[in-house]
Tab-separated table of C-alpha atoms and ligand atoms in Angstrom:
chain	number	residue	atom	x	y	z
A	596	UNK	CA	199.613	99.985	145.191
A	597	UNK	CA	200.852	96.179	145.117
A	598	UNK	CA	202.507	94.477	141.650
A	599	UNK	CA	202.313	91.042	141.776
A	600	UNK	CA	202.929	90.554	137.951
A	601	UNK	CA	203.331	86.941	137.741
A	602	UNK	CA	199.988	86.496	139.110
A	603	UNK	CA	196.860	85.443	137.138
A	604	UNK	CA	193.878	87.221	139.154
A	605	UNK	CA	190.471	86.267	139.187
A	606	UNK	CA	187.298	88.120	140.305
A	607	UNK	CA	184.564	85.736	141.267
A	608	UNK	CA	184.894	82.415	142.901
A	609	UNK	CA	182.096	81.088	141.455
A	610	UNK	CA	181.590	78.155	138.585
A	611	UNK	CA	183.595	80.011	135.612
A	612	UNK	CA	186.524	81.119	137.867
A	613	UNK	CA	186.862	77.850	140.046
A	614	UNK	CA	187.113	75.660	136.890
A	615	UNK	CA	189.401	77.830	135.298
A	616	UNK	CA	192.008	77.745	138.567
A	617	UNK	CA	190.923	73.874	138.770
A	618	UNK	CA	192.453	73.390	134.800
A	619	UNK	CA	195.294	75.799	135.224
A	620	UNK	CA	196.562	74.654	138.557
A	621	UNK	CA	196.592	71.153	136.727
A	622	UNK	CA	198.488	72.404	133.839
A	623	UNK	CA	200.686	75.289	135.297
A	624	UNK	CA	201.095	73.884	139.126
A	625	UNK	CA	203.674	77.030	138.683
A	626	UNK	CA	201.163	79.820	137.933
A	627	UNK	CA	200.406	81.878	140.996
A	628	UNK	CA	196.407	82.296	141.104
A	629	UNK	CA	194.670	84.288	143.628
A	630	UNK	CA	190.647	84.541	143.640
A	631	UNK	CA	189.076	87.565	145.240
A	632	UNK	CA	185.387	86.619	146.284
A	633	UNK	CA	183.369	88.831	148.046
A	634	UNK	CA	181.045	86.144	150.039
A	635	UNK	CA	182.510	84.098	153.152
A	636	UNK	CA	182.910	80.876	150.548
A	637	UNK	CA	181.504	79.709	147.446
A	638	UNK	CA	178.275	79.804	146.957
A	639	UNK	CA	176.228	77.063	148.593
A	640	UNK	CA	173.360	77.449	147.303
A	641	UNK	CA	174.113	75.619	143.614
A	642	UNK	CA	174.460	72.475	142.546
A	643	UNK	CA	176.621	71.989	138.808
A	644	UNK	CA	175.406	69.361	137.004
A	645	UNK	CA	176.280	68.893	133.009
A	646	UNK	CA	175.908	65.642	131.190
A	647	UNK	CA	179.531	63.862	130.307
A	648	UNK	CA	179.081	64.494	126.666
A	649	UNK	CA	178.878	68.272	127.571
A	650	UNK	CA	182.556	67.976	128.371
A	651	UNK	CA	184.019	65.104	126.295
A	652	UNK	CA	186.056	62.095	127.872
A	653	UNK	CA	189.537	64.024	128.710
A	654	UNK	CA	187.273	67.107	130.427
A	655	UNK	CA	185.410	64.468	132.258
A	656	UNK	CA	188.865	63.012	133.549
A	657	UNK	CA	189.732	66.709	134.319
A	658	UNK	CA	186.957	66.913	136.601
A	659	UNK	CA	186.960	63.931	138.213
A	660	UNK	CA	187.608	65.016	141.719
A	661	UNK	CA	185.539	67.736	141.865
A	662	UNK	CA	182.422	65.862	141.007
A	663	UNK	CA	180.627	64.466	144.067
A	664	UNK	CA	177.447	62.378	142.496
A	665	UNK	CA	177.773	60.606	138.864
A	666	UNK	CA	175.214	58.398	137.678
A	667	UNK	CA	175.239	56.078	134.497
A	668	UNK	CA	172.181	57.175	133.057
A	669	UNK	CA	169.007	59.950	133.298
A	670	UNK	CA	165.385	59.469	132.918
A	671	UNK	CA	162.727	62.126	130.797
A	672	UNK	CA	159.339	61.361	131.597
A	673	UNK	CA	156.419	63.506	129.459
A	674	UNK	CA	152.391	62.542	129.010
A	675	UNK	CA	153.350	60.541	126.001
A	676	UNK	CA	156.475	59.445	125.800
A	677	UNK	CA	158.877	58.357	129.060
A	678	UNK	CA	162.819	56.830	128.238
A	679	UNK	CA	165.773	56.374	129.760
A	680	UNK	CA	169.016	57.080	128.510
A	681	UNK	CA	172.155	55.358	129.184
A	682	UNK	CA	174.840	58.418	128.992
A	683	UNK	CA	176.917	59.712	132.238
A	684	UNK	CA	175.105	62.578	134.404
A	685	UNK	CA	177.826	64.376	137.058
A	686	UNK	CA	177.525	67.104	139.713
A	687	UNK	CA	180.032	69.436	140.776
A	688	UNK	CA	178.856	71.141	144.621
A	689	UNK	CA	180.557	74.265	145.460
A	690	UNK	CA	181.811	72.607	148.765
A	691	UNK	CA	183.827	69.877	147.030
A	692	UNK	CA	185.190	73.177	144.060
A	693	UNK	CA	185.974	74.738	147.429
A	694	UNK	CA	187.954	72.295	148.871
A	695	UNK	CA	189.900	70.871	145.539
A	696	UNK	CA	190.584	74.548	145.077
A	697	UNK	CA	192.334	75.139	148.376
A	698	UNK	CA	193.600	71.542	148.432
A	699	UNK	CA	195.628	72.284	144.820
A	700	UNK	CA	197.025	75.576	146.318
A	701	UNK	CA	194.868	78.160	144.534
A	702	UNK	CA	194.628	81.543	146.720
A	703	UNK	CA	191.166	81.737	147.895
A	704	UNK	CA	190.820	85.464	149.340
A	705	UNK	CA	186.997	85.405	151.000
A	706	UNK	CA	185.139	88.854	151.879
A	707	UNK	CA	187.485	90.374	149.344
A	708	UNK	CA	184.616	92.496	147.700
A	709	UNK	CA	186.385	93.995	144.159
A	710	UNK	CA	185.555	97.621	143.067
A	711	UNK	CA	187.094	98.418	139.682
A	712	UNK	CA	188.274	95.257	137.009
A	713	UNK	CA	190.786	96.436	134.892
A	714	UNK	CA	192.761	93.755	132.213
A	715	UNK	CA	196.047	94.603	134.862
A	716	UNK	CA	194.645	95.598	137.924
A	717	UNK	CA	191.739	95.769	140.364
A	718	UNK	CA	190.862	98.004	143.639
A	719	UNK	CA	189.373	96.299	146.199
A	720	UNK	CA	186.907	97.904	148.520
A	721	UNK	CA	189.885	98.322	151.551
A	722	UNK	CA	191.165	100.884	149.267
A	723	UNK	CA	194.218	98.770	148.164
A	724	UNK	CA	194.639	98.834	144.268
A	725	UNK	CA	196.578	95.595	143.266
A	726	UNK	CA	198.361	94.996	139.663
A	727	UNK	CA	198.843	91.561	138.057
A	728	UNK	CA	199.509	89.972	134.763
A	729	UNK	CA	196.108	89.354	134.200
A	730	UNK	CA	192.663	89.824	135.325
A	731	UNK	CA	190.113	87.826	134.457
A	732	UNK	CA	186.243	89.253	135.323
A	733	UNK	CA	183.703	85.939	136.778
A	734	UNK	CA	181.192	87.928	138.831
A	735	UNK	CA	178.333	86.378	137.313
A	736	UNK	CA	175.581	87.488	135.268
A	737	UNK	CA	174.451	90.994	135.733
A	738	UNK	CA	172.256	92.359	132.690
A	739	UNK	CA	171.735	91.653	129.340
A	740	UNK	CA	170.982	93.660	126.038
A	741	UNK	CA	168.943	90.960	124.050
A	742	UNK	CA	165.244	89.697	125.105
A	743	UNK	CA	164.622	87.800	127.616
A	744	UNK	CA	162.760	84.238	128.526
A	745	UNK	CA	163.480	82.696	131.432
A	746	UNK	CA	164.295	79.180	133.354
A	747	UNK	CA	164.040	79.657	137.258
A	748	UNK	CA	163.417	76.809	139.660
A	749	UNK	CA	163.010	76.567	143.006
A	750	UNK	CA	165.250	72.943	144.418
A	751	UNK	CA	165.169	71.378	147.691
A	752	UNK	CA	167.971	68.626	148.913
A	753	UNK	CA	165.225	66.830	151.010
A	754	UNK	CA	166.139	63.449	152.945
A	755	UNK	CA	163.059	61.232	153.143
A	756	UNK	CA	161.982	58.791	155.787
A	757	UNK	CA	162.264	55.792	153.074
A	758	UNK	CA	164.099	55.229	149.985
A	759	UNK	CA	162.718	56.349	146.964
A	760	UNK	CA	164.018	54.186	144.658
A	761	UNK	CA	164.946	56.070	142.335
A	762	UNK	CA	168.247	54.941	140.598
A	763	UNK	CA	169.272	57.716	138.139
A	764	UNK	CA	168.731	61.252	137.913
A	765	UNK	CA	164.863	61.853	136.564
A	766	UNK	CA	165.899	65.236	134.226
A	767	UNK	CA	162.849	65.677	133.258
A	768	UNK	CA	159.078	65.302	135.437
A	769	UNK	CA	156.837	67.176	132.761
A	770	UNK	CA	153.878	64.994	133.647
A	771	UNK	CA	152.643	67.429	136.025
A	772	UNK	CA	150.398	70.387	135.493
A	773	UNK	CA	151.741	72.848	132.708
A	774	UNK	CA	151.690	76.144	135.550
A	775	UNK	CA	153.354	79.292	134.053
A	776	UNK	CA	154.903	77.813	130.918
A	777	UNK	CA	156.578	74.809	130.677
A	778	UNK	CA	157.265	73.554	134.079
A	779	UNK	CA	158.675	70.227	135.025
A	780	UNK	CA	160.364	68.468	137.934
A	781	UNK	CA	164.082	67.814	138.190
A	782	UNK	CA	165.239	65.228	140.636
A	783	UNK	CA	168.736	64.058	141.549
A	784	UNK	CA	168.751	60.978	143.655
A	785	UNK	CA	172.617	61.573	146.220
A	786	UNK	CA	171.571	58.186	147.941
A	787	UNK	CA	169.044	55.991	149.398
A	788	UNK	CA	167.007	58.239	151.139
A	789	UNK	CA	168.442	61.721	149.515
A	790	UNK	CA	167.811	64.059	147.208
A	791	UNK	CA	167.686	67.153	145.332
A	792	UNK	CA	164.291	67.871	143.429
A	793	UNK	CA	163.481	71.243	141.554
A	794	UNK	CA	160.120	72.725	140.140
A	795	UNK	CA	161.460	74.489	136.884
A	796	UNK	CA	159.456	76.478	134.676
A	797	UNK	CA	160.188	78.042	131.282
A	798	UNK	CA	158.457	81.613	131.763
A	799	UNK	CA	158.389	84.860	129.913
A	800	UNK	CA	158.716	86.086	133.148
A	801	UNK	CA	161.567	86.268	136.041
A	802	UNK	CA	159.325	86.441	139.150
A	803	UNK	CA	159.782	83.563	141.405
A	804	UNK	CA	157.000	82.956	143.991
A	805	UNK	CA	158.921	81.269	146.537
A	806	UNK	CA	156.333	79.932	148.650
A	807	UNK	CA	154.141	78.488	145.887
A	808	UNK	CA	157.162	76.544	144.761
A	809	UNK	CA	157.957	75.090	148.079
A	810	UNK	CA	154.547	74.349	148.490
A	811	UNK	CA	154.075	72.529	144.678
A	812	UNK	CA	157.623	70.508	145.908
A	813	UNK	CA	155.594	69.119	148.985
A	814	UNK	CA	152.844	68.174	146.899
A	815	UNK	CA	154.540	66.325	144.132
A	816	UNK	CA	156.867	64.600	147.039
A	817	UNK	CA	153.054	63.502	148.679
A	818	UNK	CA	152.015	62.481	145.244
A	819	UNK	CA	154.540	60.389	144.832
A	820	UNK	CA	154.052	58.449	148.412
A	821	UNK	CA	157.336	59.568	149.615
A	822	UNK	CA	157.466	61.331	153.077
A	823	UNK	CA	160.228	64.088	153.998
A	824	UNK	CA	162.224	63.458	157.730
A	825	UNK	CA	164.332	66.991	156.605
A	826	UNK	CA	165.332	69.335	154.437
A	827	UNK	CA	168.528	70.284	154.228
A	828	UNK	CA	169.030	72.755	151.846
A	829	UNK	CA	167.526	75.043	149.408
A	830	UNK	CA	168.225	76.713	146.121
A	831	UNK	CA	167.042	78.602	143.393
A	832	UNK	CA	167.967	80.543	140.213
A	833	UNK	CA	166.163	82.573	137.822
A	834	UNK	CA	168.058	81.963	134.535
A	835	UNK	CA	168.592	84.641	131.638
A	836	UNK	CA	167.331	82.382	128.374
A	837	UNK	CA	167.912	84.798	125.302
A	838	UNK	CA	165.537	85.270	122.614
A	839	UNK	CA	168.804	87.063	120.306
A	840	UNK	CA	172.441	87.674	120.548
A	841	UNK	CA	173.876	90.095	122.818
A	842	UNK	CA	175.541	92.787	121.483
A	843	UNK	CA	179.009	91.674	121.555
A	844	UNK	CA	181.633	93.371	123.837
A	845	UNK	CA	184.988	92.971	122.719
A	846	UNK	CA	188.276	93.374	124.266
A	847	UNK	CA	187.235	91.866	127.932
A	848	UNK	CA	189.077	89.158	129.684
A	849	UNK	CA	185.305	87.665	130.927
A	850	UNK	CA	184.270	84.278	132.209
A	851	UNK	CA	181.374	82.320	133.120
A	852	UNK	CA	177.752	83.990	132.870
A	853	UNK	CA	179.486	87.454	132.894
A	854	UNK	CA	180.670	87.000	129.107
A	855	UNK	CA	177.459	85.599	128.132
A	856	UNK	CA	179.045	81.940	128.103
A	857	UNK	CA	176.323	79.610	128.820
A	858	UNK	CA	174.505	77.563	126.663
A	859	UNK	CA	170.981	79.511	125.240
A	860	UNK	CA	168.435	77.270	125.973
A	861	UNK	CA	169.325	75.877	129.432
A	862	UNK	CA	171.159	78.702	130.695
A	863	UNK	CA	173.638	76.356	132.095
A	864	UNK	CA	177.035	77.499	131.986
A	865	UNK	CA	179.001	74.141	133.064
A	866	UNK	CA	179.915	73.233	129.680
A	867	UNK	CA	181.161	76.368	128.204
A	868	UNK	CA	183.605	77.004	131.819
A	869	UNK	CA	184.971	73.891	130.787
A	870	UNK	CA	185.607	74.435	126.749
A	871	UNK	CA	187.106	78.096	127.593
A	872	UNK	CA	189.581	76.615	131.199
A	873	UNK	CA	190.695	73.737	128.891
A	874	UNK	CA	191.844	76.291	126.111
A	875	UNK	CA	192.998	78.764	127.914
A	876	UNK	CA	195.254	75.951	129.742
A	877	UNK	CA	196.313	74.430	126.897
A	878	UNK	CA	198.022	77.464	126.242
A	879	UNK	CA	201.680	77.023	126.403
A	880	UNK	CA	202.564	80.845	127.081
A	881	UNK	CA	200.041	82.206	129.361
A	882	UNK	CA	200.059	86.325	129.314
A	883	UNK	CA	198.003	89.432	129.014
A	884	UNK	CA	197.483	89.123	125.207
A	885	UNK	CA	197.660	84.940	124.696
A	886	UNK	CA	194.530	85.190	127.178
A	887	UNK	CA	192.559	87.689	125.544
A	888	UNK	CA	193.333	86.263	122.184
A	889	UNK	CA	192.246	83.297	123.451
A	890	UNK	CA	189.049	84.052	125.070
A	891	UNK	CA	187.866	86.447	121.930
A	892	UNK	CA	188.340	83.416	119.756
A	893	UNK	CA	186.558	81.624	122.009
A	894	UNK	CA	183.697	83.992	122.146
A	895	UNK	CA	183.545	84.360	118.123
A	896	UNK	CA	182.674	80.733	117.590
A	897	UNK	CA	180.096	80.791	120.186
A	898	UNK	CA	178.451	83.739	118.803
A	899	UNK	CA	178.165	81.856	115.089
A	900	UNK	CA	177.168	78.426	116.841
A	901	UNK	CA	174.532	80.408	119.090
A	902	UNK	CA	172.394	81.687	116.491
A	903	UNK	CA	170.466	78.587	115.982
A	904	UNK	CA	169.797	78.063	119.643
A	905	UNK	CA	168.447	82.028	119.731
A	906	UNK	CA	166.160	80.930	116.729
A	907	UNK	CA	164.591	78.066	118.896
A	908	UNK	CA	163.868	80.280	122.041
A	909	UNK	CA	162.305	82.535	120.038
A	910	UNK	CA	160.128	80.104	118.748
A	911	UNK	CA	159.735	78.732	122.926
A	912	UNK	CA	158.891	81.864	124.146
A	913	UNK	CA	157.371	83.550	120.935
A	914	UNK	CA	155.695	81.192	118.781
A	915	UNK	CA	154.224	78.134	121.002
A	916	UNK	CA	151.625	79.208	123.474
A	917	UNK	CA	153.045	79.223	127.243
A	918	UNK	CA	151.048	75.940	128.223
A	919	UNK	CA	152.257	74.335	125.372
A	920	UNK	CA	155.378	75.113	125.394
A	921	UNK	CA	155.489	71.339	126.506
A	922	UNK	CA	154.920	70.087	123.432
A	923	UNK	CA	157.884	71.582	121.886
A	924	UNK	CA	160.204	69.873	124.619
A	925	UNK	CA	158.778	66.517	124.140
A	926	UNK	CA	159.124	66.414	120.407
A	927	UNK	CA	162.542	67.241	121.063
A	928	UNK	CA	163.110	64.217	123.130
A	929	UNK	CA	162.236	62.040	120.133
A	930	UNK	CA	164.903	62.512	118.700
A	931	UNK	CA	167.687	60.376	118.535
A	932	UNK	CA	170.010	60.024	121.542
A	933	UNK	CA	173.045	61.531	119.539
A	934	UNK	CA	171.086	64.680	118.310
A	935	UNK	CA	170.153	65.191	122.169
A	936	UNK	CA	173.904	64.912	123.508
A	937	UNK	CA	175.312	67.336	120.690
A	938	UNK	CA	172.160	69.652	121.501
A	939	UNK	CA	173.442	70.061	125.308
A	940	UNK	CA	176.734	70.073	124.502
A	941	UNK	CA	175.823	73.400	122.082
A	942	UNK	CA	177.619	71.342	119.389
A	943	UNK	CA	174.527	70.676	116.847
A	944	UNK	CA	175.330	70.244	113.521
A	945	UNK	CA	173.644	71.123	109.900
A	946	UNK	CA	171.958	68.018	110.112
A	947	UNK	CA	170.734	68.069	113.411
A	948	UNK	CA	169.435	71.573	113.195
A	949	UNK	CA	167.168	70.420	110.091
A	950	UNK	CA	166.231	67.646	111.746
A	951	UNK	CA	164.901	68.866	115.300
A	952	UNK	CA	163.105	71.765	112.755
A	953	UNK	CA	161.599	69.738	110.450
A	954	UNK	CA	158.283	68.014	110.613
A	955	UNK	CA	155.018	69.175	111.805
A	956	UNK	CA	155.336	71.486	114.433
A	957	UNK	CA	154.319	70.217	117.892
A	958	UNK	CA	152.290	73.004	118.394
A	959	UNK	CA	149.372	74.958	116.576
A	960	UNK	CA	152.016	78.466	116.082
A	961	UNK	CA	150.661	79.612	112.944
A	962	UNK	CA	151.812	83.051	112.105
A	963	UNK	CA	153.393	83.918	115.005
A	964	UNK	CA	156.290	80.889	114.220
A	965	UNK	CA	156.098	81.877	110.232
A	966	UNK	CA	157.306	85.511	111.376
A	967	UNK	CA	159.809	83.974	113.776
A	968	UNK	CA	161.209	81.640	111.174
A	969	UNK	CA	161.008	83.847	108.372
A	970	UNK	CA	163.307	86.283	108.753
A	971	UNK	CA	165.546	84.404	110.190
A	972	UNK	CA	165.855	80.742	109.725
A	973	UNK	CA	168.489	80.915	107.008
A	974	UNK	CA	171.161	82.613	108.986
A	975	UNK	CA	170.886	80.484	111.777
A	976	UNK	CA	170.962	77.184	110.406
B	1119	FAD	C1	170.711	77.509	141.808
B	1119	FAD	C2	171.424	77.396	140.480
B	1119	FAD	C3	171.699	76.146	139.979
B	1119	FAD	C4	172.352	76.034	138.734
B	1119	FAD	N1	172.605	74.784	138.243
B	1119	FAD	C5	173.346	74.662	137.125
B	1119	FAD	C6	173.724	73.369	136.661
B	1119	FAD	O1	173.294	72.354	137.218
B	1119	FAD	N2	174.538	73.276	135.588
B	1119	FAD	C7	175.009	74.389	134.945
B	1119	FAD	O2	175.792	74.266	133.982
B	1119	FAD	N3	174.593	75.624	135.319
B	1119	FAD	C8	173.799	75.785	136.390
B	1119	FAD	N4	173.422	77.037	136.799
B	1119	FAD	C9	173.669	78.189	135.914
B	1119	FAD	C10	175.118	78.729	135.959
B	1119	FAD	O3	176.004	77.751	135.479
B	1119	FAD	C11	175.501	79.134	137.355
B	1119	FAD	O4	174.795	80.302	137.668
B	1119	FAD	C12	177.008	79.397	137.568
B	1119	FAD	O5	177.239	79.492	138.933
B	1119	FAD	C13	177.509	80.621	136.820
B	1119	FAD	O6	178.891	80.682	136.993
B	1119	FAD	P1	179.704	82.050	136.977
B	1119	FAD	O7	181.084	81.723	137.339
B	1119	FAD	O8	179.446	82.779	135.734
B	1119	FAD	O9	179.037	82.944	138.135
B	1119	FAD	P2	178.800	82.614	139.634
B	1119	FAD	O10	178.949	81.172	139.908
B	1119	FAD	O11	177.533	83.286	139.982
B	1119	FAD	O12	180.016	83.337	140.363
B	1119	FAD	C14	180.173	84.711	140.440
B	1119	FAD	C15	180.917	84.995	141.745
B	1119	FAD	O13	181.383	86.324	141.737
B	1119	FAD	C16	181.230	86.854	143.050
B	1119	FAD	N5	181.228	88.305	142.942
B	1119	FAD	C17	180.274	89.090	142.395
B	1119	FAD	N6	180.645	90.390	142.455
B	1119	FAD	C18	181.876	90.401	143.063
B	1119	FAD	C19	182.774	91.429	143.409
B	1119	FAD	N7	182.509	92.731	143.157
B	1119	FAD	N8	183.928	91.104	144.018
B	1119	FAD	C20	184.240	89.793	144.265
B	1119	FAD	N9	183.404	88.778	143.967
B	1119	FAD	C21	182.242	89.084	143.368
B	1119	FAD	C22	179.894	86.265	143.504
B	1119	FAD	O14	179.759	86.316	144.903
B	1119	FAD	C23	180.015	84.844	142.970
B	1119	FAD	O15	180.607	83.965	143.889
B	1119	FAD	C24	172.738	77.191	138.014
B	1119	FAD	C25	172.436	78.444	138.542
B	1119	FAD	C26	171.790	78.548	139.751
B	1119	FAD	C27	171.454	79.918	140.273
């Protein structure tokens, strides 16, 4: 048994836990942090990427050296309607969060597997149990007790023979076939020649045929005349979008995807890592019960905010048929540019929430959306 009581620990090098280290170590260089991680390093296979507003201007300057690619603008392309928007798009990759991480001193313990998270202590697989001031749990998301929809994607960081000249990040590609609910293609242009391009769906179900993907990536790349030399990477994720609120756990010292903190409808987490590390380091007295305090206000707000954003994934993955599920996306993109920013940065307001639910529906839902919205709509706006 090992005390090391003025040491914040974390369990989890992944998104959650590196960005809280990355705001701590900026605002306590005198904390002692140590990450246990059971993998050799952090995750390769994921690539961050939030939208500036997510974050707000001071975040943004926060972040600045762990984001590798920014861009001054992102393009949404549907069958009806195609714009380009002139708002920052950044990227965080797990080699640069690595790096900064080591770089600003944070103790990165690799094949460090954890057994038992306690608020004071853990035991780690070699049998050592090892007390600190605080534990904080990031191992990612395991389960969930509300229903399920999902977002999972298949992405390949391909480097063509020519450039593709594509200058900004093209968020949305839903011009393609509608396969398996609403599916659309995702491409981040690195450089010239590079990029990273995903086939996302939003399915009612979590299988993800990996072969079909790579092969409807090669087809879209033909499509659009480009040819690959090499791919040089891969990734995928099958993302937990929730159709209600979890039940709420209280009393845990939980970040990331593990304490439910990611934004409904995307299942990106980015955003909220960033909210909760710059609280948490604001904090001018940083202990056992100024963290949990912290992190359970934290989690209270969400779960008022939230409701709204459960409300429209029901009516996703309930209402609207699963090959029009389209429509629903590309009404949303009408809206105005200020409505979309507050809507990815989970910070929608009264007016916003009556605006992106009023008018005619996009989609022929009949009673299945007059169930959804009836019991519920008024608590959630
Ligand atoms: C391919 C992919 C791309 C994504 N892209 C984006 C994006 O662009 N923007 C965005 O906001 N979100 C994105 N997400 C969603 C979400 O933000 C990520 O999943 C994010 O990594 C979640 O962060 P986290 O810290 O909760 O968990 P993770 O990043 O999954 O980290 C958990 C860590 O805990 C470790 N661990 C687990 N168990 C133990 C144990 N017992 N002992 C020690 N370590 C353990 C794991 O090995 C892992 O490194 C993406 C997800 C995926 C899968």
């Amino acid at each position: 048994m090992t005390t090391q009581e003025s040491t914040l620990c974390l369990v989890g090098a992944g998104l959650g836990n590196g960005i809280l280290a990355w705001f701590l170590r900026k605002r306590h260089p005198d904390l002692n942090i140590v990450i246990y991680e059971s993998k050799s390093r952090i995750d390769e296979g994921r690539t961050w990427s939030f939208h500036k507003t997510d974050v707000g201007e001071a975040n943004f300057a926060v972040l600045q050296e762990l984001i590798a690619h920014s861009w001054n603008g992102y393009e949404v392309s549907f069958p009806l309607y195609k714009k380009r928007y002139d708002s920052t798009y950044a990227t965080i990759t797990p080699e640069k969060l690595q790096r900064e991480l080591l770089n600003a001193g944070v103790d990165l313990q690799f094949l460090s597997p954890v057994q038992t998270v306690a608020h004071d202590h853990v035991a780690l697989s070699d049998g050592r149990t090892l007390f600190f001031e605080a534990v904080v749990d990031g191992r990612g998301f395991t389960s969930s007790s509300a229903r399920l929809g999902y977002q999972k994607f298949l992405g390949q960081c391909v480097r063509l023979s020519k450039p593709h000249g594509l200058q900004v990040p093209l968020l949305m590609d839903a011009t393609v076939p509608q396969l398996d609910g609403y599916r659309f293609f995702y491409i981040l242009p690195f450089s010239e020649t590079e990029f990273l391009i995903e086939d996302t769906r939003y399915s009612r179900n979590s299988h993800l045929n990996q072969e079909d993907l790579t092969r409807e990536i090669s087809s879209y790349i033909e499509r659009r005349g480009w040819k690959i030399e090499r791919i040089l990477k891969t990734e995928s994720g099958v993302l937990p979008i929730p159709l209600d609120a979890e039940t709420p756990t209280s009393n845990c010292f939980k970040t990331g995807m593990a304490a439910g903190f990611f934004h409904p409808v995307t299942g990106y987490s980015l955003p909220d890592s960033v909210r909760l590390a710059d609280r948490i380091s604001a904090l001018s007295q940083l202990n056992r019960k100024t963290l949990l305090a912290t992190i359970e206000a934290y989690r209270s707000e969400q779960m008022k905010r939230r409701q709204f954003y459960f409300l429209l994934n029901r009516m996703l993955f309930l209402a609207a048929p699963d090959l029009e599920r389209r429509k629903v996306f590309e009404h949303f993109y009408r809206m105005p540019q200020s409505v979309i920013e507050r809507f990815y940065a989970g910070n929608t307001t009264y007016l916003d929430r009556i605006r992106i639910l009023s008018g005619r529906p996009p989609v022929n839902i009949g009673p299945a959306l007059r169930a959804v919205f009836s019991r519920k709509v008024k608590e959630a706006l």
